[in-house]
CSV table of C-alpha atoms in Angstrom, one decimal:
chain,number,residue,atom,x,y,z
W,1103,UNK,CA,0.3,-0.3,-0.1
W,1104,UNK,CA,1.0,3.5,-0.8
W,1105,UNK,CA,2.5,5.9,1.5
W,1106,UNK,CA,0.4,8.5,1.2
W,1107,UNK,CA,1.6,11.1,3.2
W,1108,UNK,CA,5.3,10.3,1.8
W,1109,UNK,CA,3.8,10.5,-1.8
W,1110,UNK,CA,2.7,13.8,-1.1
W,1111,UNK,CA,6.1,15.2,0.4
W,1112,UNK,CA,7.6,13.9,-2.8
W,1113,UNK,CA,5.5,15.2,-5.6
W,1114,UNK,CA,5.5,18.8,-3.5
W,1115,UNK,CA,8.7,19.0,-4.2
W,1116,UNK,CA,9.1,17.4,-7.5
W,1117,UNK,CA,7.1,21.0,-9.0
W,1118,UNK,CA,9.7,23.1,-8.4
W,1119,UNK,CA,12.1,21.7,-10.1
W,1120,UNK,CA,9.9,21.1,-13.2
W,1121,UNK,CA,8.8,25.1,-13.6
W,1122,UNK,CA,12.6,25.2,-14.0
W,1123,UNK,CA,11.8,22.8,-17.2
W,1124,UNK,CA,9.3,25.5,-18.4
W,1125,UNK,CA,10.2,28.6,-22.0
W,1126,UNK,CA,10.0,31.9,-20.9
W,1127,UNK,CA,10.3,34.8,-22.8
W,1128,UNK,CA,14.1,35.5,-22.2
W,1129,UNK,CA,13.5,39.5,-23.7
W,1130,UNK,CA,10.5,39.9,-22.5
W,1131,UNK,CA,9.8,44.8,-22.3
W,1132,UNK,CA,6.6,45.8,-20.9
W,1133,UNK,CA,4.9,47.7,-24.2
W,1134,UNK,CA,5.1,51.0,-21.7
W,1135,UNK,CA,9.1,50.4,-22.2
W,1136,UNK,CA,9.4,50.7,-26.0
W,1137,UNK,CA,9.1,53.2,-28.7
W,1138,UNK,CA,6.7,51.9,-31.6
W,1139,UNK,CA,8.9,53.0,-34.5
W,1140,UNK,CA,6.7,53.2,-37.2
W,1141,UNK,CA,9.2,54.5,-40.3
W,1142,UNK,CA,13.2,55.5,-40.6
W,1143,UNK,CA,15.9,57.6,-42.9
W,1144,UNK,CA,19.1,57.5,-43.3
W,1145,UNK,CA,21.9,60.0,-43.6
W,1146,UNK,CA,26.1,60.5,-45.2
W,1147,UNK,CA,26.7,63.5,-43.6
W,1148,UNK,CA,30.3,64.5,-42.1
W,1149,UNK,CA,31.3,61.0,-42.6
W,1150,UNK,CA,29.2,59.4,-39.5
W,1151,UNK,CA,25.5,57.7,-40.3
W,1152,UNK,CA,22.7,60.1,-39.8
W,1153,UNK,CA,19.7,58.1,-38.6
W,1154,UNK,CA,15.3,59.6,-37.9
W,1155,UNK,CA,13.5,57.4,-36.2
W,1156,UNK,CA,9.8,58.1,-36.3
W,1157,UNK,CA,8.2,56.2,-33.1
W,1158,UNK,CA,4.6,56.4,-32.3
W,1159,UNK,CA,3.2,59.0,-29.7
W,1160,UNK,CA,1.7,57.1,-26.7
W,1161,UNK,CA,0.1,60.3,-26.1
W,1162,UNK,CA,-1.6,61.4,-28.3
W,1163,UNK,CA,-4.7,61.4,-27.9
W,1164,UNK,CA,-8.3,60.0,-30.5
W,1165,UNK,CA,-8.6,63.4,-31.7
W,1166,UNK,CA,-8.6,64.2,-35.1
W,1167,UNK,CA,-5.2,66.4,-36.4
W,1168,UNK,CA,-6.7,69.7,-38.1
W,1169,UNK,CA,-10.2,69.0,-36.7
W,1170,UNK,CA,-12.2,71.7,-35.4
W,1171,UNK,CA,-11.4,73.5,-31.6
W,1172,UNK,CA,-9.2,70.8,-30.6
W,1173,UNK,CA,-6.4,70.6,-33.7
W,1174,UNK,CA,-4.1,73.2,-32.3
W,1175,UNK,CA,-3.5,72.2,-28.4
W,1176,UNK,CA,-3.8,68.1,-29.7
W,1177,UNK,CA,-0.7,65.9,-29.3
W,1178,UNK,CA,1.6,65.2,-32.8
W,1179,UNK,CA,0.4,61.0,-33.8
W,1180,UNK,CA,4.3,60.7,-33.8
W,1181,UNK,CA,8.0,61.7,-33.0
W,1182,UNK,CA,10.8,62.1,-34.8
W,1183,UNK,CA,14.8,61.8,-33.5
W,1184,UNK,CA,17.6,62.4,-35.1
W,1185,UNK,CA,20.6,61.5,-34.0
W,1186,UNK,CA,24.3,60.2,-35.4
W,1187,UNK,CA,26.7,57.4,-35.1
W,1188,UNK,CA,29.7,56.5,-36.6
W,1189,UNK,CA,28.0,53.0,-37.0
W,1190,UNK,CA,24.0,53.2,-37.7
W,1191,UNK,CA,23.9,50.6,-34.1
W,1192,UNK,CA,25.9,53.2,-32.4
W,1193,UNK,CA,23.0,56.0,-33.4
W,1194,UNK,CA,20.9,53.7,-33.0
W,1195,UNK,CA,21.7,53.2,-28.8
W,1196,UNK,CA,22.4,57.6,-28.6
W,1197,UNK,CA,18.4,57.5,-29.2
W,1198,UNK,CA,18.5,56.4,-25.5
W,1199,UNK,CA,20.3,59.2,-24.3
W,1200,UNK,CA,17.3,61.2,-25.5
W,1201,UNK,CA,14.1,59.2,-25.5
W,1202,UNK,CA,12.4,57.3,-22.7
W,1203,UNK,CA,11.8,54.6,-24.3
W,1204,UNK,CA,14.2,52.0,-26.0
W,1205,UNK,CA,13.3,52.1,-30.1
W,1206,UNK,CA,11.6,48.6,-31.0
W,1207,UNK,CA,11.5,48.1,-35.0
W,1208,UNK,CA,9.2,45.4,-35.5
W,1209,UNK,CA,6.0,47.7,-36.4
W,1210,UNK,CA,8.2,49.8,-38.9
W,1211,UNK,CA,6.5,49.8,-42.6
W,1212,UNK,CA,8.8,52.7,-44.5
W,1213,UNK,CA,12.5,53.4,-44.6
W,1214,UNK,CA,13.4,56.3,-46.6
W,1215,UNK,CA,16.9,57.1,-47.8
W,1216,UNK,CA,18.6,60.1,-48.5
W,1217,UNK,CA,20.7,60.6,-52.0
W,1218,UNK,CA,24.1,61.9,-50.0
W,1219,UNK,CA,23.7,58.3,-48.0
W,1220,UNK,CA,22.6,56.7,-51.8
W,1221,UNK,CA,26.0,57.8,-53.3
W,1222,UNK,CA,27.7,56.9,-50.2
W,1223,UNK,CA,27.4,53.2,-50.5
W,1224,UNK,CA,23.8,51.1,-48.5
W,1225,UNK,CA,25.1,48.0,-48.1
W,1226,UNK,CA,26.2,48.5,-44.5
W,1227,UNK,CA,21.8,49.6,-44.4
W,1228,UNK,CA,21.5,46.3,-45.3
W,1229,UNK,CA,23.1,44.4,-44.1
W,1230,UNK,CA,21.9,46.3,-40.5
W,1231,UNK,CA,18.6,45.2,-41.4
W,1232,UNK,CA,19.5,41.3,-42.7
W,1233,UNK,CA,21.1,40.9,-39.5
W,1234,UNK,CA,19.1,42.6,-36.6
W,1235,UNK,CA,16.8,41.0,-34.3
W,1236,UNK,CA,13.5,42.8,-35.0
W,1237,UNK,CA,14.2,45.0,-38.3
W,1238,UNK,CA,11.9,44.1,-41.1
W,1239,UNK,CA,12.8,43.2,-44.2
W,1240,UNK,CA,9.6,44.2,-44.7
W,1241,UNK,CA,9.9,47.2,-45.4
W,1242,UNK,CA,9.7,49.5,-48.3
W,1243,UNK,CA,12.6,51.6,-49.0
W,1244,UNK,CA,12.5,55.3,-50.5
W,1245,UNK,CA,14.9,57.9,-52.0
W,1246,UNK,CA,14.5,61.2,-51.4
W,1247,UNK,CA,17.1,64.1,-52.6
W,1248,UNK,CA,17.3,66.0,-49.5
W,1249,UNK,CA,17.7,65.1,-46.4
W,1250,UNK,CA,15.6,61.8,-45.9
W,1251,UNK,CA,15.0,62.6,-42.0
W,1252,UNK,CA,12.6,65.4,-43.5
W,1253,UNK,CA,10.3,63.2,-44.9
W,1254,UNK,CA,9.4,61.6,-41.5
W,1255,UNK,CA,8.9,65.1,-40.2
W,1256,UNK,CA,5.7,65.5,-42.7
W,1257,UNK,CA,2.2,65.0,-40.9
W,1258,UNK,CA,-0.6,63.6,-43.3
W,1259,UNK,CA,-4.4,64.3,-43.6
W,1260,UNK,CA,-5.8,61.4,-44.4
W,1261,UNK,CA,-4.3,59.0,-42.2
W,1262,UNK,CA,-2.7,59.3,-38.0
W,1263,UNK,CA,0.1,57.2,-39.4
W,1264,UNK,CA,2.1,58.7,-41.5
W,1265,UNK,CA,4.5,55.7,-42.3
W,1266,UNK,CA,1.2,53.5,-42.6
W,1267,UNK,CA,0.6,56.4,-44.8
W,1268,UNK,CA,3.3,56.1,-47.5
W,1269,UNK,CA,2.8,52.7,-47.4
W,1270,UNK,CA,-0.6,52.6,-48.7
W,1271,UNK,CA,0.4,55.4,-50.9
W,1272,UNK,CA,3.1,52.9,-53.1
W,1273,UNK,CA,0.5,49.9,-52.9
W,1274,UNK,CA,-2.2,52.2,-54.3
W,1275,UNK,CA,0.2,52.9,-57.1
W,1276,UNK,CA,1.8,50.3,-58.2
W,1277,UNK,CA,-2.2,48.8,-58.8
W,1278,UNK,CA,-3.4,51.1,-60.3
W,1279,UNK,CA,-0.9,53.7,-62.1
W,1280,UNK,CA,1.9,51.0,-62.1
W,1281,UNK,CA,4.9,54.3,-62.7
W,1282,UNK,CA,6.5,52.8,-60.1
W,1283,UNK,CA,7.3,49.2,-58.1
W,1284,UNK,CA,7.2,48.8,-54.6
W,1285,UNK,CA,9.9,47.2,-53.5
W,1286,UNK,CA,11.2,45.8,-50.0
W,1287,UNK,CA,14.3,46.3,-48.5
W,1288,UNK,CA,14.5,42.1,-48.9
W,1289,UNK,CA,13.4,42.5,-52.6
W,1290,UNK,CA,16.2,45.2,-53.1
W,1291,UNK,CA,19.0,42.8,-51.5
W,1292,UNK,CA,18.0,40.6,-53.7
W,1293,UNK,CA,18.0,43.0,-56.6
W,1294,UNK,CA,20.9,44.1,-55.4
W,1295,UNK,CA,23.1,40.4,-55.1
W,1296,UNK,CA,21.5,38.7,-58.6
W,1297,UNK,CA,23.2,38.7,-61.9
W,1298,UNK,CA,22.3,42.6,-62.9
W,1299,UNK,CA,23.4,43.7,-59.5
W,1300,UNK,CA,20.7,47.1,-60.2
W,1301,UNK,CA,17.7,48.4,-58.4
W,1302,UNK,CA,15.2,50.9,-58.8
W,1303,UNK,CA,13.8,52.7,-55.8
W,1304,UNK,CA,10.7,55.0,-55.6
W,1305,UNK,CA,11.3,58.8,-55.1
W,1306,UNK,CA,9.2,60.6,-51.8
W,1307,UNK,CA,9.1,64.3,-52.0
W,1308,UNK,CA,7.9,67.2,-50.8
W,1309,UNK,CA,5.5,68.8,-53.1
W,1310,UNK,CA,5.9,71.9,-51.0
W,1311,UNK,CA,9.1,74.8,-49.5
W,1312,UNK,CA,8.0,73.3,-45.7
W,1313,UNK,CA,7.4,71.3,-43.8
W,1314,UNK,CA,4.2,70.6,-42.3
W,1315,UNK,CA,5.5,69.2,-39.2
W,1316,UNK,CA,2.4,70.9,-37.0
W,1317,UNK,CA,-1.3,69.9,-35.8
W,1318,UNK,CA,-2.4,73.1,-36.4
W,1319,UNK,CA,-1.5,73.5,-40.1
W,1320,UNK,CA,-2.7,70.3,-41.2
W,1321,UNK,CA,-6.2,72.5,-40.3
W,1322,UNK,CA,-7.0,73.0,-44.1
W,1323,UNK,CA,-8.4,71.6,-46.9
W,1324,UNK,CA,-4.8,72.3,-49.6
W,1325,UNK,CA,-1.7,71.6,-47.6
W,1326,UNK,CA,1.0,73.8,-49.2
W,1327,UNK,CA,3.1,70.8,-48.9
W,1328,UNK,CA,2.4,67.3,-49.2
W,1329,UNK,CA,4.4,63.9,-49.7
W,1330,UNK,CA,4.3,62.5,-53.4
W,1331,UNK,CA,5.9,59.8,-55.2
W,1332,UNK,CA,8.5,61.5,-57.5
W,1333,UNK,CA,11.1,60.0,-60.2
W,1334,UNK,CA,13.0,56.1,-59.8
W,1335,UNK,CA,16.0,56.2,-57.8
W,1336,UNK,CA,19.1,54.0,-59.8
W,1337,UNK,CA,21.4,52.2,-58.2
W,1338,UNK,CA,24.4,50.4,-59.2
W,1339,UNK,CA,26.3,47.6,-56.6
W,1340,UNK,CA,25.2,49.3,-54.0
W,1341,UNK,CA,25.4,52.9,-55.0
W,1342,UNK,CA,23.4,55.3,-56.5
W,1343,UNK,CA,24.0,56.4,-60.6
W,1344,UNK,CA,20.9,58.2,-61.8
W,1345,UNK,CA,17.0,59.2,-61.8
W,1346,UNK,CA,15.2,58.1,-64.4
W,1347,UNK,CA,11.3,60.2,-64.5
W,1348,UNK,CA,8.3,59.3,-64.1
W,1349,UNK,CA,7.4,58.7,-68.1
W,1350,UNK,CA,10.9,56.5,-68.0
W,1351,UNK,CA,9.9,54.6,-65.3
W,1352,UNK,CA,6.6,54.0,-67.5
W,1353,UNK,CA,8.5,52.6,-69.7
W,1354,UNK,CA,10.9,50.2,-67.4
W,1355,UNK,CA,7.1,49.1,-66.2
W,1356,UNK,CA,6.6,47.3,-69.7
W,1357,UNK,CA,10.3,46.1,-70.1
W,1358,UNK,CA,10.1,44.0,-66.5
W,1359,UNK,CA,6.1,43.3,-66.7
W,1360,UNK,CA,5.1,45.1,-64.2
W,1361,UNK,CA,2.0,46.6,-64.9
W,1362,UNK,CA,-1.3,45.6,-62.8
W,1363,UNK,CA,-2.9,48.3,-64.1
W,1364,UNK,CA,-2.5,52.1,-65.7
W,1365,UNK,CA,-4.0,54.8,-67.7
W,1366,UNK,CA,-2.8,55.8,-71.2
W,1367,UNK,CA,-3.4,59.1,-73.1
W,1368,UNK,CA,-2.9,59.0,-76.0
W,1369,UNK,CA,-3.9,60.6,-79.9
W,1370,UNK,CA,-7.1,58.8,-81.2
W,1371,UNK,CA,-6.5,60.2,-84.8
W,1372,UNK,CA,-2.7,60.6,-85.1
W,1373,UNK,CA,-3.0,61.1,-88.3
W,1374,UNK,CA,-5.1,64.2,-87.9
W,1375,UNK,CA,-3.2,65.7,-84.8
W,1376,UNK,CA,-0.6,64.4,-82.5
W,1377,UNK,CA,-2.8,65.8,-79.8
W,1378,UNK,CA,-3.6,63.5,-76.5
W,1379,UNK,CA,-7.2,63.9,-77.0
W,1380,UNK,CA,-8.0,60.2,-75.3
W,1381,UNK,CA,-8.0,58.5,-72.4
W,1382,UNK,CA,-7.2,54.4,-72.5
W,1383,UNK,CA,-7.1,52.2,-68.8
W,1384,UNK,CA,-4.7,49.5,-69.6
W,1385,UNK,CA,-6.3,46.3,-68.1
W,1386,UNK,CA,-4.2,43.2,-68.9
W,1387,UNK,CA,-0.4,43.6,-69.8
W,1388,UNK,CA,1.4,40.8,-70.4
W,1389,UNK,CA,5.5,40.9,-71.4
W,1390,UNK,CA,7.5,38.6,-72.6
W,1391,UNK,CA,11.4,38.8,-73.3
W,1392,UNK,CA,13.4,36.6,-74.9
W,1393,UNK,CA,17.3,37.0,-75.6
W,1394,UNK,CA,19.3,35.9,-78.6
W,1395,UNK,CA,22.3,35.9,-79.6
W,1396,UNK,CA,23.6,37.4,-83.2
W,1397,UNK,CA,27.0,37.3,-84.2
W,1398,UNK,CA,28.2,39.9,-82.1
W,1399,UNK,CA,25.9,41.3,-79.7
W,1400,UNK,CA,22.0,39.8,-77.7
W,1401,UNK,CA,19.2,40.8,-79.0
W,1402,UNK,CA,16.2,40.7,-76.8
W,1403,UNK,CA,12.7,40.4,-78.7
W,1404,UNK,CA,10.1,42.0,-75.6
W,1405,UNK,CA,6.5,41.1,-76.5
W,1406,UNK,CA,3.8,43.4,-75.0
W,1407,UNK,CA,0.7,42.7,-74.8
W,1408,UNK,CA,-1.8,44.4,-73.4
W,1409,UNK,CA,-6.2,45.4,-73.3
W,1410,UNK,CA,-8.4,47.7,-72.2
W,1411,UNK,CA,-11.1,50.0,-72.5
W,1412,UNK,CA,-11.7,53.6,-72.9
W,1413,UNK,CA,-12.6,56.1,-70.7
W,1414,UNK,CA,-12.3,59.6,-72.7
W,1415,UNK,CA,-12.3,60.8,-76.1
W,1416,UNK,CA,-11.9,64.4,-77.6
W,1417,UNK,CA,-12.6,64.1,-81.1
W,1418,UNK,CA,-15.1,63.2,-83.8
W,1419,UNK,CA,-16.0,59.8,-83.8
W,1420,UNK,CA,-18.1,57.2,-84.6
W,1421,UNK,CA,-16.8,54.1,-82.2
W,1422,UNK,CA,-18.8,51.5,-84.1
W,1423,UNK,CA,-16.6,51.5,-87.2
W,1424,UNK,CA,-13.7,49.2,-86.7
W,1425,UNK,CA,-11.6,51.4,-89.1
W,1426,UNK,CA,-11.3,54.3,-86.4
W,1427,UNK,CA,-10.9,51.1,-83.4
W,1428,UNK,CA,-8.0,50.5,-84.9
W,1429,UNK,CA,-6.4,53.3,-85.3
W,1430,UNK,CA,-6.2,54.2,-82.1
W,1431,UNK,CA,-5.3,51.0,-81.5
W,1432,UNK,CA,-2.6,51.8,-83.4
W,1433,UNK,CA,-1.5,55.1,-81.0
W,1434,UNK,CA,-2.0,53.4,-77.9
W,1435,UNK,CA,0.8,51.0,-79.4
W,1436,UNK,CA,3.2,53.7,-81.0
W,1437,UNK,CA,2.5,55.2,-77.0
W,1438,UNK,CA,3.4,52.4,-75.1
W,1439,UNK,CA,6.6,51.5,-78.3
W,1440,UNK,CA,7.6,55.4,-77.7
W,1441,UNK,CA,7.7,54.9,-73.6
W,1442,UNK,CA,9.4,51.7,-73.9
W,1443,UNK,CA,12.1,52.7,-76.4
W,1444,UNK,CA,12.4,56.1,-74.1
W,1445,UNK,CA,12.9,54.3,-71.3
W,1446,UNK,CA,15.8,51.6,-72.6
W,1447,UNK,CA,18.1,54.7,-73.8
W,1448,UNK,CA,18.0,55.7,-70.8
W,1449,UNK,CA,18.8,52.5,-68.6
W,1450,UNK,CA,21.4,52.0,-70.8
W,1451,UNK,CA,23.9,55.1,-70.4
W,1452,UNK,CA,23.2,55.0,-67.0
W,1453,UNK,CA,24.6,51.3,-67.6
W,1454,UNK,CA,22.7,49.3,-64.7
W,1455,UNK,CA,20.6,46.5,-65.5
W,1456,UNK,CA,17.4,47.3,-64.1
W,1457,UNK,CA,15.6,45.4,-66.5
W,1458,UNK,CA,16.8,42.0,-65.2
W,1459,UNK,CA,18.1,41.4,-68.5
W,1460,UNK,CA,21.0,39.6,-67.2
W,1461,UNK,CA,19.2,37.4,-64.8
W,1462,UNK,CA,17.4,36.2,-68.7
W,1463,UNK,CA,20.4,35.5,-70.5
W,1464,UNK,CA,22.0,33.6,-67.7
W,1465,UNK,CA,18.4,31.6,-67.3
W,1466,UNK,CA,18.7,30.9,-71.1
W,1467,UNK,CA,22.6,30.7,-72.6
W,1468,UNK,CA,24.4,29.4,-69.5
W,1469,UNK,CA,27.8,28.9,-71.5
W,1470,UNK,CA,28.0,32.3,-72.9
W,1471,UNK,CA,26.8,33.3,-69.9
W,1472,UNK,CA,30.0,31.4,-68.2
W,1473,UNK,CA,32.0,32.7,-70.2
W,1474,UNK,CA,30.2,36.9,-69.6
W,1475,UNK,CA,31.4,36.3,-65.8
W,1476,UNK,CA,34.7,34.8,-66.1
W,1477,UNK,CA,35.5,37.7,-68.8
W,1478,UNK,CA,33.9,40.4,-66.1
W,1479,UNK,CA,32.5,41.6,-69.4
W,1480,UNK,CA,28.6,42.2,-68.5
W,1481,UNK,CA,28.7,45.8,-68.5
W,1482,UNK,CA,30.3,45.8,-72.5
W,1483,UNK,CA,27.9,42.9,-73.4
W,1484,UNK,CA,24.8,45.2,-71.6
W,1485,UNK,CA,26.1,48.3,-73.6
W,1486,UNK,CA,25.8,46.3,-76.7
W,1487,UNK,CA,22.4,45.0,-76.6
W,1488,UNK,CA,19.8,45.5,-78.2
W,1489,UNK,CA,16.8,45.9,-77.9
W,1490,UNK,CA,13.3,45.0,-80.6
W,1491,UNK,CA,10.0,45.1,-78.7
W,1492,UNK,CA,7.0,45.0,-80.3
W,1493,UNK,CA,3.6,45.7,-78.6
W,1494,UNK,CA,0.0,44.5,-79.0
W,1495,UNK,CA,-2.8,46.1,-77.2
W,1496,UNK,CA,-6.8,45.9,-78.6
W,1497,UNK,CA,-9.6,47.7,-77.4
W,1498,UNK,CA,-12.2,45.4,-75.7
W,1499,UNK,CA,-14.4,47.7,-74.2
W,1500,UNK,CA,-15.5,51.5,-75.7
W,1501,UNK,CA,-17.4,52.5,-72.0
W,1502,UNK,CA,-21.6,53.6,-72.8
W,1503,UNK,CA,-21.4,55.4,-76.1
W,1504,UNK,CA,-20.4,54.8,-79.3
W,1505,UNK,CA,-20.1,58.2,-80.4
W,1506,UNK,CA,-18.0,60.5,-78.6
W,1507,UNK,CA,-20.1,64.1,-77.3
W,1508,UNK,CA,-18.2,65.9,-79.4
W,1509,UNK,CA,-19.7,63.7,-82.5
W,1510,UNK,CA,-22.6,64.1,-81.2
W,1511,UNK,CA,-22.5,68.2,-80.8
W,1512,UNK,CA,-21.6,68.1,-84.4
W,1513,UNK,CA,-25.1,66.2,-85.9
């Protein structure tokens, strides 16, 4: 028969020992000890890192920015801390000298790189993001011509969390406009370590001369200065080499098969006038690129196919006439062809393979690519590439009317 008192005593002695086997949080931190970072910005100034961190303000009330009554007295939705250091981590640690909370980066949405840093080199920044435990490699990366820290000071009217607002801007742009690719940090790292060793970053800028950084300044219907997407920055190796204009960025989107949806302005009657008087929403688009070695250089056979709907027409035209539709389709094709050629001309001048041609050549012609790598001759081979684009655009629908309003007026 079991000795009940002895059994209970052994059980009581064993329970505390079992608790030692239970795992716990080795680095647990209370929420009120953390500064939740929604965005970061990095510049290179006087041979050291200049870092700016945007931290959610826990004291910010529920009152909307710029609202009646309490707009001028409400706390800003976020605070910014600017620090300098010989390394990025040294700069981060120096935020503890001015903040009551430790920076916590797991909720960051964006990071902005100043042109000064981009020209210096961004390898070390990428390394930090991929190495640091609470840094997010999924943040969207932007570039700006001036001081990157100024971007994080700007308030936005339709959202309190500016970092989340900029993320929504680039996601919406990629879905509806397709000028710029939304580049996450891990995608930037992959592009720069691929055969092409080049990448693009969308520019974020202020539309006005001043930074709107006070909640009272947002209580107007039209801010004199807003955040906007501008050009497309080109990175080769790990340094900035130049800009693509918005038009050239659009052409690059066709070259890289990055079109989701886009609006194209074109001349509806190009034989009569080159005035852009019509609009077309490209709803479906696909680009195929086939590299071919032609005697002493590569030829890229590029085929762009797309379809969509006519949304605006400013000329006299009967849309029941198939000849008129075909004339507009030809005009659209020439417009896209011009965008592609203009983009390629500038990309070739910059000497950065943001088209991804190196990856395609490696996959299709491994023997010749091995020779290119051994000779380290890709830059020369890239400059000798010839592109032969072909474009086919179909107008599938013409909207709710078969005639333009201008045609109705003249009847």
